[in-house]
Amino acid sequence: MSELPALPVTFRPGRTRAVLLTAGTAIFVVITAVALLLEKLGPGERLSFILTGALMFGVLAMLARVKVVADESGVTVVNITTKRRLEWAEILQVNLRPGDPWVFLNLSDGTSLPALGIQPGIAKQRAIADARTLRALAEARSIKEPEDHED
């Protein structure tokens, strides 16, 4: 395996993020332009058009905020509406199986956490490489930090 990246490292779906933010901006601009160009609209109607465009941009921006940040002490998973901090010892396995929409982290508490920051949607090979890197980081960190308690 190749050398591990220097920490901290951020994984995010770059192409997907660019598409979402570009689409959100375009939608907002078009709806705002329509609101301003339609002469028969009153001020309240214009405002509702603009607010609708802003709401659509906001939703797409939330979808674009997903990321996984790995540093010396652990991993921060930022999904659409949630953010969770994990210690390296909590991550038992990093999975990206064929057909999975994103990486899943199997955790020491028996749960699985989706990590939307690594997703094969538009850039499949990049997602596979990122998942392998995160897996290697998790394995390297779990070897350095063995658990102190017995099961």
mmCIF file of C-alpha atoms in Angstrom:
data_model
loop_
_atom_site.group_PDB
_atom_site.id
_atom_site.type_symbol
_atom_site.label_atom_id
_atom_site.label_comp_id
_atom_site.label_asym_id
_atom_site.label_seq_id
_atom_site.Cartn_x
_atom_site.Cartn_y
_atom_site.Cartn_z
ATOM 1 C CA MET A 1 0.000 0.000 0.000
ATOM 2 C CA SER A 2 1.180 3.525 -0.678
ATOM 3 C CA GLU A 3 2.237 5.904 2.048
ATOM 4 C CA LEU A 4 -0.516 7.357 4.232
ATOM 5 C CA PRO A 5 -1.365 11.045 3.711
ATOM 6 C CA ALA A 6 -0.285 13.702 6.192
ATOM 7 C CA LEU A 7 -2.993 14.512 8.702
ATOM 8 C CA PRO A 8 -5.327 16.320 8.820
ATOM 9 C CA VAL A 9 -6.926 15.202 5.562
ATOM 10 C CA THR A 10 -10.420 16.037 4.297
ATOM 11 C CA PHE A 11 -12.453 13.723 2.082
ATOM 12 C CA ARG A 12 -15.382 15.226 0.203
ATOM 13 C CA PRO A 13 -17.156 14.544 -3.104
ATOM 14 C CA GLY A 14 -15.628 17.423 -5.065
ATOM 15 C CA ARG A 15 -17.475 17.021 -8.356
ATOM 16 C CA THR A 16 -20.814 16.423 -6.668
ATOM 17 C CA ARG A 17 -20.223 19.468 -4.472
ATOM 18 C CA ALA A 18 -19.414 21.625 -7.510
ATOM 19 C CA VAL A 19 -22.545 20.444 -9.335
ATOM 20 C CA LEU A 20 -24.788 21.072 -6.314
ATOM 21 C CA LEU A 21 -23.430 24.550 -5.597
ATOM 22 C CA THR A 22 -23.504 25.544 -9.270
ATOM 23 C CA ALA A 23 -27.080 24.287 -9.646
ATOM 24 C CA GLY A 24 -28.129 26.045 -6.440
ATOM 25 C CA THR A 25 -26.629 29.331 -7.576
ATOM 26 C CA ALA A 26 -28.210 29.034 -11.031
ATOM 27 C CA ILE A 27 -31.639 28.235 -9.560
ATOM 28 C CA PHE A 28 -31.434 31.182 -7.176
ATOM 29 C CA VAL A 29 -30.342 33.593 -9.933
ATOM 30 C CA VAL A 30 -33.022 32.434 -12.397
ATOM 31 C CA ILE A 31 -35.864 32.545 -9.866
ATOM 32 C CA THR A 32 -34.732 35.976 -8.621
ATOM 33 C CA ALA A 33 -34.498 37.265 -12.197
ATOM 34 C CA VAL A 34 -37.985 35.959 -12.983
ATOM 35 C CA ALA A 35 -39.338 37.609 -9.825
ATOM 36 C CA LEU A 36 -37.792 40.946 -10.783
ATOM 37 C CA LEU A 37 -38.762 40.791 -14.476
ATOM 38 C CA LEU A 38 -42.428 39.842 -14.071
ATOM 39 C CA GLU A 39 -44.180 43.200 -14.006
ATOM 40 C CA LYS A 40 -47.509 41.971 -12.620
ATOM 41 C CA LEU A 41 -46.009 40.648 -9.372
ATOM 42 C CA GLY A 42 -46.477 42.614 -6.185
ATOM 43 C CA PRO A 43 -43.696 43.105 -3.620
ATOM 44 C CA GLY A 44 -44.898 40.161 -1.498
ATOM 45 C CA GLU A 45 -44.976 37.835 -4.489
ATOM 46 C CA ARG A 46 -41.510 38.945 -5.576
ATOM 47 C CA LEU A 47 -40.214 38.309 -2.069
ATOM 48 C CA SER A 48 -41.800 34.842 -2.006
ATOM 49 C CA PHE A 49 -40.094 33.973 -5.320
ATOM 50 C CA ILE A 50 -36.722 35.144 -3.989
ATOM 51 C CA LEU A 51 -37.184 33.287 -0.693
ATOM 52 C CA THR A 52 -38.105 30.124 -2.604
ATOM 53 C CA GLY A 53 -34.896 30.439 -4.640
ATOM 54 C CA ALA A 54 -32.898 31.006 -1.452
ATOM 55 C CA LEU A 55 -34.527 27.958 0.167
ATOM 56 C CA MET A 56 -33.624 25.785 -2.834
ATOM 57 C CA PHE A 57 -30.038 27.066 -2.728
ATOM 58 C CA GLY A 58 -29.915 26.359 1.024
ATOM 59 C CA VAL A 59 -31.050 22.751 0.568
ATOM 60 C CA LEU A 60 -28.476 22.132 -2.163
ATOM 61 C CA ALA A 61 -25.756 23.802 -0.051
ATOM 62 C CA MET A 62 -26.619 21.454 2.857
ATOM 63 C CA LEU A 63 -26.290 18.481 0.512
ATOM 64 C CA ALA A 64 -22.896 19.856 -0.606
ATOM 65 C CA ARG A 65 -21.494 20.286 2.942
ATOM 66 C CA VAL A 66 -20.797 16.590 3.536
ATOM 67 C CA LYS A 67 -17.210 15.645 4.375
ATOM 68 C CA VAL A 68 -15.008 13.371 6.445
ATOM 69 C CA VAL A 69 -12.041 14.955 8.233
ATOM 70 C CA ALA A 70 -9.329 12.681 9.632
ATOM 71 C CA ASP A 71 -6.758 14.056 12.074
ATOM 72 C CA GLU A 72 -4.325 12.654 14.639
ATOM 73 C CA SER A 73 -6.974 12.031 17.294
ATOM 74 C CA GLY A 74 -9.851 10.742 15.180
ATOM 75 C CA VAL A 75 -12.427 11.412 12.497
ATOM 76 C CA THR A 76 -15.158 14.024 12.158
ATOM 77 C CA VAL A 77 -18.064 12.962 9.955
ATOM 78 C CA VAL A 78 -20.189 15.836 8.633
ATOM 79 C CA ASN A 79 -23.380 14.606 6.979
ATOM 80 C CA ILE A 80 -26.312 16.644 5.653
ATOM 81 C CA THR A 81 -27.687 17.813 9.009
ATOM 82 C CA THR A 82 -25.416 16.128 11.556
ATOM 83 C CA LYS A 83 -21.794 16.229 12.673
ATOM 84 C CA ARG A 84 -20.177 13.459 14.734
ATOM 85 C CA ARG A 85 -16.693 13.191 16.206
ATOM 86 C CA LEU A 86 -15.157 9.713 16.520
ATOM 87 C CA GLU A 87 -11.951 8.559 18.154
ATOM 88 C CA TRP A 88 -9.869 6.197 15.995
ATOM 89 C CA ALA A 89 -10.498 3.351 18.455
ATOM 90 C CA GLU A 90 -14.269 3.653 17.832
ATOM 91 C CA ILE A 91 -13.901 2.796 14.121
ATOM 92 C CA LEU A 92 -13.737 -0.962 13.622
ATOM 93 C CA GLN A 93 -14.216 -1.081 9.865
ATOM 94 C CA VAL A 94 -14.510 1.233 6.842
ATOM 95 C CA ASN A 95 -16.817 -0.240 4.169
ATOM 96 C CA LEU A 96 -17.623 0.765 0.601
ATOM 97 C CA ARG A 97 -19.213 -2.257 -1.023
ATOM 98 C CA PRO A 98 -20.355 -2.360 -4.669
ATOM 99 C CA GLY A 99 -23.711 -0.601 -4.876
ATOM 100 C CA ASP A 100 -23.290 1.334 -1.620
ATOM 101 C CA PRO A 101 -24.232 5.018 -2.010
ATOM 102 C CA TRP A 102 -21.445 6.064 0.398
ATOM 103 C CA VAL A 103 -18.962 4.733 2.942
ATOM 104 C CA PHE A 104 -20.240 3.127 6.139
ATOM 105 C CA LEU A 105 -18.184 3.095 9.326
ATOM 106 C CA ASN A 106 -18.765 0.101 11.598
ATOM 107 C CA LEU A 107 -18.339 1.358 15.141
ATOM 108 C CA SER A 108 -17.299 -0.257 18.413
ATOM 109 C CA ASP A 109 -20.773 0.348 19.908
ATOM 110 C CA GLY A 110 -22.275 -2.037 17.337
ATOM 111 C CA THR A 111 -23.756 0.670 15.118
ATOM 112 C CA SER A 112 -22.914 1.743 11.595
ATOM 113 C CA LEU A 113 -22.450 5.394 10.653
ATOM 114 C CA PRO A 114 -22.893 6.557 7.065
ATOM 115 C CA ALA A 115 -20.083 8.882 5.965
ATOM 116 C CA LEU A 116 -21.555 10.791 3.038
ATOM 117 C CA GLY A 117 -18.281 12.620 2.430
ATOM 118 C CA ILE A 118 -17.014 9.584 0.505
ATOM 119 C CA GLN A 119 -19.538 8.626 -2.162
ATOM 120 C CA PRO A 120 -19.045 7.010 -5.570
ATOM 121 C CA GLY A 121 -21.814 8.966 -7.353
ATOM 122 C CA ILE A 122 -19.997 11.039 -9.995
ATOM 123 C CA ALA A 123 -16.383 10.096 -9.190
ATOM 124 C CA LYS A 124 -16.350 6.367 -8.436
ATOM 125 C CA GLN A 125 -12.579 5.793 -8.618
ATOM 126 C CA ARG A 126 -11.896 8.774 -6.361
ATOM 127 C CA ALA A 127 -14.384 7.437 -3.780
ATOM 128 C CA ILE A 128 -12.760 3.996 -3.858
ATOM 129 C CA ALA A 129 -9.302 5.522 -3.362
ATOM 130 C CA ASP A 130 -10.586 7.743 -0.516
ATOM 131 C CA ALA A 131 -12.278 4.776 1.184
ATOM 132 C CA ARG A 132 -9.065 2.751 0.949
ATOM 133 C CA THR A 133 -7.066 5.650 2.410
ATOM 134 C CA LEU A 134 -9.507 6.109 5.301
ATOM 135 C CA ARG A 135 -9.464 2.342 5.916
ATOM 136 C CA ALA A 136 -5.648 2.328 5.987
ATOM 137 C CA LEU A 137 -5.609 5.298 8.372
ATOM 138 C CA ALA A 138 -8.119 3.604 10.680
ATOM 139 C CA GLU A 139 -6.152 0.353 10.656
ATOM 140 C CA ALA A 140 -2.847 2.143 11.313
ATOM 141 C CA ARG A 141 -4.346 4.126 14.185
ATOM 142 C CA SER A 142 -6.061 1.116 15.775
ATOM 143 C CA ILE A 143 -2.740 -0.770 15.804
ATOM 144 C CA LYS A 144 -1.075 2.155 17.589
ATOM 145 C CA GLU A 145 -3.882 2.452 20.135
ATOM 146 C CA PRO A 146 -4.906 -1.021 21.382
ATOM 147 C CA GLU A 147 -7.987 -1.204 23.579
ATOM 148 C CA ASP A 148 -7.358 -1.269 27.324
ATOM 149 C CA HIS A 149 -10.486 -3.209 28.264
ATOM 150 C CA GLU A 150 -11.501 -6.828 27.684
ATOM 151 C CA ASP A 151 -14.794 -7.932 26.107
#
